[in-house]
Short mmCIF file of C-alpha atoms in Angstrom, two decimals:
data_model
loop_
_atom_site.label_atom_id
_atom_site.label_comp_id
_atom_site.label_asym_id
_atom_site.label_seq_id
_atom_site.Cartn_x
_atom_site.Cartn_y
_atom_site.Cartn_z
CA MET A 1041 0.12 0.00 -0.20
CA SER A 1042 1.33 3.48 -1.15
CA LEU A 1043 0.87 6.33 1.41
CA THR A 1044 0.27 9.99 0.31
CA LEU A 1045 1.51 12.18 2.67
CA PRO A 1046 -0.01 15.42 4.69
CA GLY A 1047 -0.49 18.26 2.69
CA SER A 1048 -0.93 16.37 -0.67
CA GLN A 1049 -4.37 16.45 -2.74
CA PRO A 1050 -4.73 12.59 -2.83
CA ARG A 1051 -4.25 12.29 1.06
CA ARG A 1052 -6.70 14.87 1.88
CA ARG A 1053 -9.44 13.17 -0.48
CA ALA A 1054 -8.18 9.93 1.05
CA ARG A 1055 -9.22 11.21 4.71
CA ALA A 1056 -12.32 12.46 3.44
CA ALA A 1057 -13.28 9.52 1.88
CA LEU A 1058 -12.30 7.05 4.35
CA GLY A 1059 -13.74 9.30 7.37
CA LEU A 1060 -10.20 9.43 8.84
CA ALA A 1061 -11.12 12.26 11.37
CA GLY A 1062 -12.20 9.69 13.91
CA ALA A 1063 -13.65 12.54 16.11
CA VAL A 1064 -16.04 13.04 18.55
CA ALA A 1065 -18.84 16.03 18.81
CA VAL A 1066 -18.50 18.37 21.45
CA GLY A 1067 -20.24 21.58 20.10
CA ALA A 1068 -17.33 21.83 17.90
CA THR A 1069 -15.31 18.77 16.26
CA LEU A 1070 -12.57 17.75 18.32
CA TRP A 1071 -9.83 14.80 17.78
CA ILE A 1072 -9.59 12.13 20.52
CA GLY A 1073 -6.61 12.23 22.28
CA ALA A 1074 -6.36 16.13 21.86
CA THR A 1075 -7.16 18.76 24.75
CA PRO A 1076 -9.93 20.75 24.08
CA ALA A 1077 -9.48 24.05 22.02
CA THR A 1078 -11.44 25.67 24.99
CA ASP A 1079 -8.85 24.74 27.14
CA LYS A 1080 -6.02 26.66 28.65
CA PRO A 1081 -3.39 25.06 26.93
CA ASP A 1082 -0.73 23.71 30.00
CA GLY A 1083 2.68 23.03 28.12
CA ARG A 1084 3.89 19.72 30.05
CA GLN A 1085 0.22 18.38 29.33
CA THR A 1086 0.98 19.11 25.84
CA PHE A 1087 4.12 17.58 25.58
CA ARG A 1088 3.21 14.35 27.44
CA PHE A 1089 -0.35 13.51 26.45
CA ASP A 1090 -1.58 15.65 23.61
CA THR A 1091 -1.79 13.50 20.11
CA PHE A 1092 -2.70 16.59 18.30
CA GLY A 1093 -5.68 14.70 16.62
CA ASP A 1094 -2.55 12.39 15.01
CA GLU A 1095 -4.79 8.92 15.77
CA HIS A 1096 -5.87 9.35 12.06
CA LEU A 1097 -2.61 8.71 10.65
CA TRP A 1098 -1.51 5.89 13.34
CA THR A 1099 -4.85 4.34 13.51
CA ASP A 1100 -6.58 4.77 10.41
CA THR A 1101 -3.99 4.75 8.03
CA LEU A 1102 -1.18 2.85 9.56
CA ARG A 1103 -3.00 0.96 11.66
CA LEU A 1104 -0.89 0.46 14.54
CA HIS A 1105 -3.59 -0.06 16.94
CA GLU A 1106 -4.30 -3.79 15.34
CA VAL A 1107 -0.26 -4.56 15.85
CA ILE A 1108 -0.51 -3.46 19.35
CA ALA A 1109 -3.66 -5.58 20.30
CA LYS A 1110 -2.29 -8.95 18.90
CA SER A 1111 1.42 -8.64 18.72
CA VAL A 1112 2.80 -6.13 20.75
CA ASP A 1113 3.36 -7.32 24.50
CA PRO A 1114 5.21 -5.38 26.91
CA THR A 1115 8.54 -7.12 26.68
CA THR A 1116 8.39 -6.66 22.57
CA ALA A 1117 7.24 -2.88 23.16
CA LEU A 1118 10.65 -2.44 25.70
CA SER A 1119 12.62 -3.98 23.34
CA VAL A 1120 11.74 -1.40 20.70
CA GLY A 1121 12.81 1.60 23.21
CA LEU A 1122 9.09 2.10 24.53
CA LYS A 1123 9.07 3.20 28.28
CA VAL A 1124 6.58 2.82 30.95
CA ASP A 1125 6.04 5.74 33.76
CA SER A 1126 6.12 3.91 36.80
CA ASP A 1127 4.29 6.52 38.73
CA ALA A 1128 1.06 5.96 36.40
CA LEU A 1129 1.46 2.23 37.81
CA PRO A 1130 -0.87 0.97 40.20
CA PRO A 1131 1.22 -0.71 43.36
CA GLY A 1132 2.41 -4.47 42.79
CA LEU A 1133 0.77 -4.11 38.64
CA LEU A 1134 4.21 -5.57 37.44
CA LYS A 1135 4.62 -8.06 40.09
CA SER A 1136 1.58 -9.87 38.80
CA ALA A 1137 1.23 -8.74 35.03
CA ASP A 1138 2.07 -10.88 32.55
CA LEU A 1139 4.70 -9.27 30.47
CA LYS A 1140 4.48 -11.39 27.22
CA SER A 1141 0.39 -10.44 26.62
CA PRO A 1142 -0.43 -7.71 24.11
CA ALA A 1143 -3.46 -7.56 26.64
CA THR A 1144 -0.54 -6.21 29.32
CA THR A 1145 0.17 -3.43 26.67
CA VAL A 1146 -3.26 -2.49 26.63
CA ALA A 1147 -3.89 -2.13 29.83
CA LEU A 1148 -0.59 -0.50 30.23
CA LEU A 1149 -2.37 2.39 27.59
CA LYS A 1150 -5.44 2.48 29.44
CA LEU A 1151 -3.72 3.84 32.39
CA GLU A 1152 -1.85 6.43 30.17
CA ALA A 1153 1.73 4.43 31.42
CA VAL A 1154 3.42 4.23 27.99
CA VAL A 1155 5.52 7.43 27.69
CA GLY A 1156 4.44 9.34 24.46
CA VAL A 1157 1.82 6.56 23.17
CA LYS A 1158 -1.93 7.24 23.81
CA GLY A 1159 -4.46 4.76 23.11
CA THR A 1160 -8.23 4.79 23.62
CA VAL A 1161 -9.28 1.41 25.09
CA VAL A 1162 -12.79 0.74 25.54
CA SER A 1163 -14.96 -2.57 27.16
CA GLU A 1164 -16.44 -4.56 24.57
CA ASN A 1165 -18.14 -7.59 26.01
CA GLY A 1166 -15.98 -7.38 29.19
CA LYS A 1167 -12.86 -7.12 27.70
CA ASP A 1168 -10.36 -4.14 27.18
CA THR A 1169 -9.92 -3.27 23.29
CA LEU A 1170 -7.61 -0.65 21.95
CA THR A 1171 -9.71 0.97 19.53
CA ARG A 1172 -7.38 3.99 18.30
CA VAL A 1173 -3.64 5.11 18.93
CA GLY A 1174 -1.56 8.61 18.79
CA ILE A 1175 1.75 9.46 19.79
CA THR A 1176 2.79 12.32 21.44
CA CYS A 1177 6.02 14.92 21.89
CA ALA A 1178 7.07 12.20 24.59
CA LEU A 1179 7.53 9.33 22.60
CA CYS A 1180 11.06 10.70 21.00
CA HIS A 1181 12.11 13.48 23.52
CA SER A 1182 11.46 11.91 27.12
CA THR A 1183 12.77 8.46 28.73
CA VAL A 1184 12.81 7.28 32.22
CA ASP A 1185 15.16 6.91 34.87
CA ASP A 1186 15.20 3.06 35.06
CA SER A 1187 14.50 3.10 38.51
CA VAL A 1188 12.18 0.17 38.41
CA ALA A 1189 13.64 -2.03 35.91
CA PRO A 1190 15.12 -0.97 32.56
CA GLY A 1191 12.82 0.83 30.68
CA ILE A 1192 10.69 1.25 33.47
CA GLY A 1193 10.77 4.51 35.89
CA LYS A 1194 10.21 8.18 36.80
CA ARG A 1195 9.85 10.45 33.36
CA LEU A 1196 12.87 12.45 32.70
CA ASP A 1197 11.03 14.82 30.22
CA GLY A 1198 13.36 16.54 27.46
CA TRP A 1199 15.69 13.41 27.54
CA PRO A 1200 16.41 11.82 24.01
CA ASN A 1201 14.66 8.30 23.84
CA ARG A 1202 18.32 7.25 22.07
CA SER A 1203 17.14 3.56 22.62
CA LEU A 1204 13.92 4.06 20.95
CA ASN A 1205 13.51 2.59 17.26
CA PRO A 1206 11.11 4.77 15.39
CA GLY A 1207 11.72 3.20 12.30
CA ALA A 1208 11.35 -0.19 13.78
CA ILE A 1209 7.88 0.57 15.19
CA ILE A 1210 6.76 2.37 11.68
CA ALA A 1211 7.73 -0.71 9.91
CA LEU A 1212 5.58 -2.81 11.84
CA SER A 1213 2.27 -0.78 10.21
CA PRO A 1214 0.54 -3.75 7.89
CA ALA A 1215 -0.27 -0.79 5.63
CA LEU A 1216 3.66 -0.16 4.28
CA ASP A 1217 4.80 -2.29 1.61
CA ALA A 1218 8.26 -4.16 1.76
CA ASP A 1219 10.40 -1.55 0.09
CA LYS A 1220 9.15 1.19 2.76
CA LYS A 1221 9.55 -1.09 5.78
CA LYS A 1222 13.07 -1.90 4.45
CA VAL A 1223 14.01 1.81 4.45
CA TYR A 1224 12.41 2.32 8.44
CA GLN A 1225 13.98 -0.90 9.75
CA SER A 1226 17.38 0.62 8.47
CA TRP A 1227 17.85 3.47 10.99
CA GLY A 1228 18.43 2.09 13.93
CA ALA A 1229 17.86 3.07 17.95
CA GLY A 1230 17.81 6.57 18.47
CA LYS A 1231 17.42 7.99 14.97
CA TYR A 1232 14.90 9.19 12.72
CA ASP A 1233 14.17 11.00 9.91
CA PRO A 1234 12.12 13.94 9.96
CA ARG A 1235 12.38 14.87 6.05
CA PHE A 1236 11.98 11.46 4.45
CA ASN A 1237 8.28 11.49 4.25
CA GLN A 1238 9.02 15.08 2.42
CA ASP A 1239 11.76 14.07 -0.43
CA GLY A 1240 11.87 10.30 -0.25
CA LYS A 1241 16.06 10.57 0.92
CA SER A 1242 16.31 8.49 3.85
CA PHE A 1243 19.01 10.41 6.27
CA PRO A 1244 18.30 9.81 9.46
CA VAL A 1245 19.47 12.01 12.35
CA LEU A 1246 20.20 11.46 16.42
CA ILE A 1247 17.13 12.47 18.43
CA PRO A 1248 17.74 15.49 19.68
CA PRO A 1249 17.38 16.43 23.31
CA ALA A 1250 13.96 18.99 24.33
CA TYR A 1251 16.12 20.42 27.27
CA GLY A 1252 18.71 23.25 27.43
CA LEU A 1253 16.72 25.41 24.76
CA ALA A 1254 16.04 28.47 26.49
CA ALA A 1255 19.08 29.92 24.50
CA VAL A 1256 18.54 28.55 21.70
CA ALA A 1257 17.29 30.84 18.80
CA HIS A 1258 16.96 28.37 16.28
CA ALA A 1259 15.58 24.78 16.08
CA THR A 1260 18.66 22.49 16.10
CA TYR A 1261 20.13 20.45 12.94
CA THR A 1262 17.95 22.67 10.25
CA ALA A 1263 17.86 26.08 11.86
CA ASP A 1264 15.04 26.47 9.54
CA GLY A 1265 13.08 28.71 12.25
CA ASP A 1266 12.75 28.84 16.18
CA ILE A 1267 11.81 26.12 18.68
CA SER A 1268 7.84 26.80 17.67
CA TYR A 1269 8.22 26.74 13.97
CA TRP A 1270 10.01 22.98 14.76
CA ASN A 1271 7.30 22.02 17.00
CA ASN A 1272 4.87 22.81 14.27
CA TYR A 1273 6.34 21.03 11.45
CA VAL A 1274 6.78 18.06 13.41
CA ALA A 1275 3.53 17.83 14.67
CA VAL A 1276 1.88 18.52 11.55
CA THR A 1277 4.24 16.72 9.35
CA GLN A 1278 5.73 13.52 11.16
CA MET A 1279 3.44 13.01 13.89
CA GLY A 1280 0.12 13.62 11.65
CA GLY A 1281 -1.37 15.87 13.97
CA GLN A 1282 -4.18 18.28 12.67
CA GLY A 1283 -3.03 21.92 12.23
CA ALA A 1284 -1.23 23.80 9.58
CA PHE A 1285 2.11 24.07 8.19
CA LYS A 1286 3.46 26.08 5.17
CA GLU A 1287 7.00 26.03 3.82
CA PRO A 1288 7.59 27.18 0.14
CA ARG A 1289 11.42 26.35 0.35
CA LEU A 1290 10.20 22.86 0.96
CA GLY A 1291 6.66 22.49 -1.12
CA ILE A 1292 4.83 21.73 2.17
CA ASP A 1293 1.32 23.49 2.44
CA VAL A 1294 -0.81 21.53 4.89
CA LYS A 1295 -4.06 22.67 5.83
CA PRO A 1296 -6.07 21.37 8.90
CA GLN A 1297 -9.20 19.24 8.37
CA GLY A 1298 -11.20 20.84 11.10
CA PRO A 1299 -10.09 23.15 13.99
CA ASP A 1300 -6.30 23.55 14.00
CA LEU A 1301 -5.26 21.91 17.27
CA VAL A 1302 -1.70 22.49 17.06
CA ALA A 1303 -0.87 26.00 16.89
CA PRO A 1304 -3.01 27.41 20.14
CA LYS A 1305 -0.78 24.83 21.83
CA LEU A 1306 2.85 26.07 20.49
CA PRO A 1307 3.42 28.71 23.18
CA ALA A 1308 2.56 26.98 26.07
CA LEU A 1309 4.72 23.76 24.68
CA LYS A 1310 7.66 25.93 23.86
CA ALA A 1311 7.22 27.47 27.48
CA TYR A 1312 7.51 24.04 28.88
CA GLN A 1313 10.58 23.02 26.80
CA HIS A 1314 12.53 26.13 27.51
CA SER A 1315 11.84 25.40 31.80
CA LEU A 1316 13.68 22.20 30.96
CA PRO A 1317 16.93 22.49 31.94
CA LYS A 1318 19.91 20.56 30.71
CA PRO A 1319 21.20 17.49 33.12
CA ALA A 1320 24.79 18.07 34.97
CA PRO A 1321 26.71 15.10 33.32
CA PRO A 1322 27.06 12.06 35.37
CA ALA A 1323 30.41 11.74 37.63
CA GLY A 1324 32.82 9.67 35.44
CA SER A 1325 31.05 10.01 32.20
CA PHE A 1326 33.91 12.28 30.80
CA ASP A 1327 37.22 13.46 30.95
CA ALA A 1328 37.96 16.09 32.67
CA ALA A 1329 41.24 17.11 31.58
CA ALA A 1330 40.37 16.23 27.99
CA ALA A 1331 37.66 18.60 28.20
CA GLU A 1332 39.32 21.38 29.11
CA ARG A 1333 42.06 20.86 26.36
CA GLY A 1334 38.93 20.74 23.94
CA HIS A 1335 37.50 24.00 25.45
CA ALA A 1336 40.54 25.59 24.65
CA VAL A 1337 40.45 24.57 20.94
CA PHE A 1338 36.38 24.94 20.43
CA VAL A 1339 37.22 28.93 21.49
CA GLY A 1340 40.58 29.17 19.94
CA ALA A 1341 41.69 27.70 17.02
CA ALA A 1342 39.44 25.64 15.51
CA ARG A 1343 36.95 28.94 16.06
CA CYS A 1344 33.81 26.50 16.76
CA ALA A 1345 32.29 29.10 19.40
CA SER A 1346 31.96 31.55 16.34
CA CYS A 1347 28.69 29.83 15.25
CA HIS A 1348 28.23 27.32 18.06
CA ALA A 1349 27.95 29.80 21.60
CA GLY A 1350 25.75 32.35 22.39
CA ALA A 1351 25.01 35.06 25.00
CA ALA A 1352 24.40 32.39 27.72
CA SER A 1353 27.44 30.09 26.89
CA PRO A 1354 30.81 30.14 28.96
CA THR A 1355 32.70 31.73 26.09
CA GLY A 1356 30.09 34.73 25.45
CA THR A 1357 31.41 35.13 21.99
CA SER A 1358 28.03 35.63 20.51
CA LYS A 1359 25.34 38.29 21.48
CA VAL A 1360 22.92 35.61 19.33
CA PRO A 1361 22.47 31.88 20.03
CA LEU A 1362 23.13 30.28 16.37
CA ALA A 1363 22.88 27.12 14.48
CA VAL A 1364 24.42 25.91 11.16
CA PRO A 1365 21.78 24.88 8.71
CA LEU A 1366 21.82 21.74 6.65
CA PRO A 1367 21.08 22.18 3.30
CA VAL A 1368 17.66 22.73 2.16
CA ARG A 1369 16.37 19.46 0.66
CA ARG A 1370 13.79 21.25 -2.05
CA SER A 1371 11.90 18.20 -2.68
CA LYS A 1372 8.15 18.53 -3.10
CA PRO A 1373 6.08 15.73 -0.88
CA VAL A 1374 5.89 12.52 -2.37
CA ALA A 1375 4.23 9.08 -1.29
CA VAL A 1376 7.06 7.47 0.33
CA GLY A 1377 4.80 6.56 3.97
CA VAL A 1378 4.40 8.11 7.17
#
């Protein structure tokens, strides 16, 4: 099955034809999993739990809810880097739970315990059934402290989930053909290509942190815009959220199918990200003497600090934090998957 990307005419027609809205009527149309438009946005809530209505992609198009319900037990989920928030678990649950049963994964989703994955679970004939699934910012940009077990612990918002294998998760979709699955499976843990579904070229990069951004003027990796620009791009074109994003340089022009569930939340989301300080490196995790020598090169002969330092930097060599842009790949959206 060939998937056409957000923003293309075929995809918009497909959404209408297939009824991909998946919405509930509460005065106005709202997407399942999204914070109601009348609520005052809360940055942490948005970061952790808001799907921006992206269930239409992960459920209606990629059908990952079917895969999870049938094949993804907690052991499998942890093996591809998904994390479990121990604070969301009732006492003693893990001692009695069958970690080899997909039904346990459904139960964890019902508890909102799977970091960055939001499921809609309903009771059908006395059995919990996963009917819809979406993702949030926290999927890639949060992890846990492993205080209970590897992959299970307290949330660490803003920390990049470098054990997460997004490509392997996407490749589980029965809606993708073998060629697309092969590309996604090639990315590996901790990497994602945020342009692949726009230009068809596979160049996965490390998942970046979402902490320590308060002094960053432009989004890391691309420097196309500020943090809210990048949040908007990711929410609409990568997560599949219901929002608008236009970028003439890349030939992208996505219009929301209904109320924009992304734009109203961007200021609060940015504020929360800016509140996340970068953590101190663990003791013994680096060679302090070598770091001092590297710092001398960074601010001296190599002139790294001419681009990679800002007013908040110890070097103080630049008044405005800068980021070096990567070459813009100016291809128009193509049918290459999520």
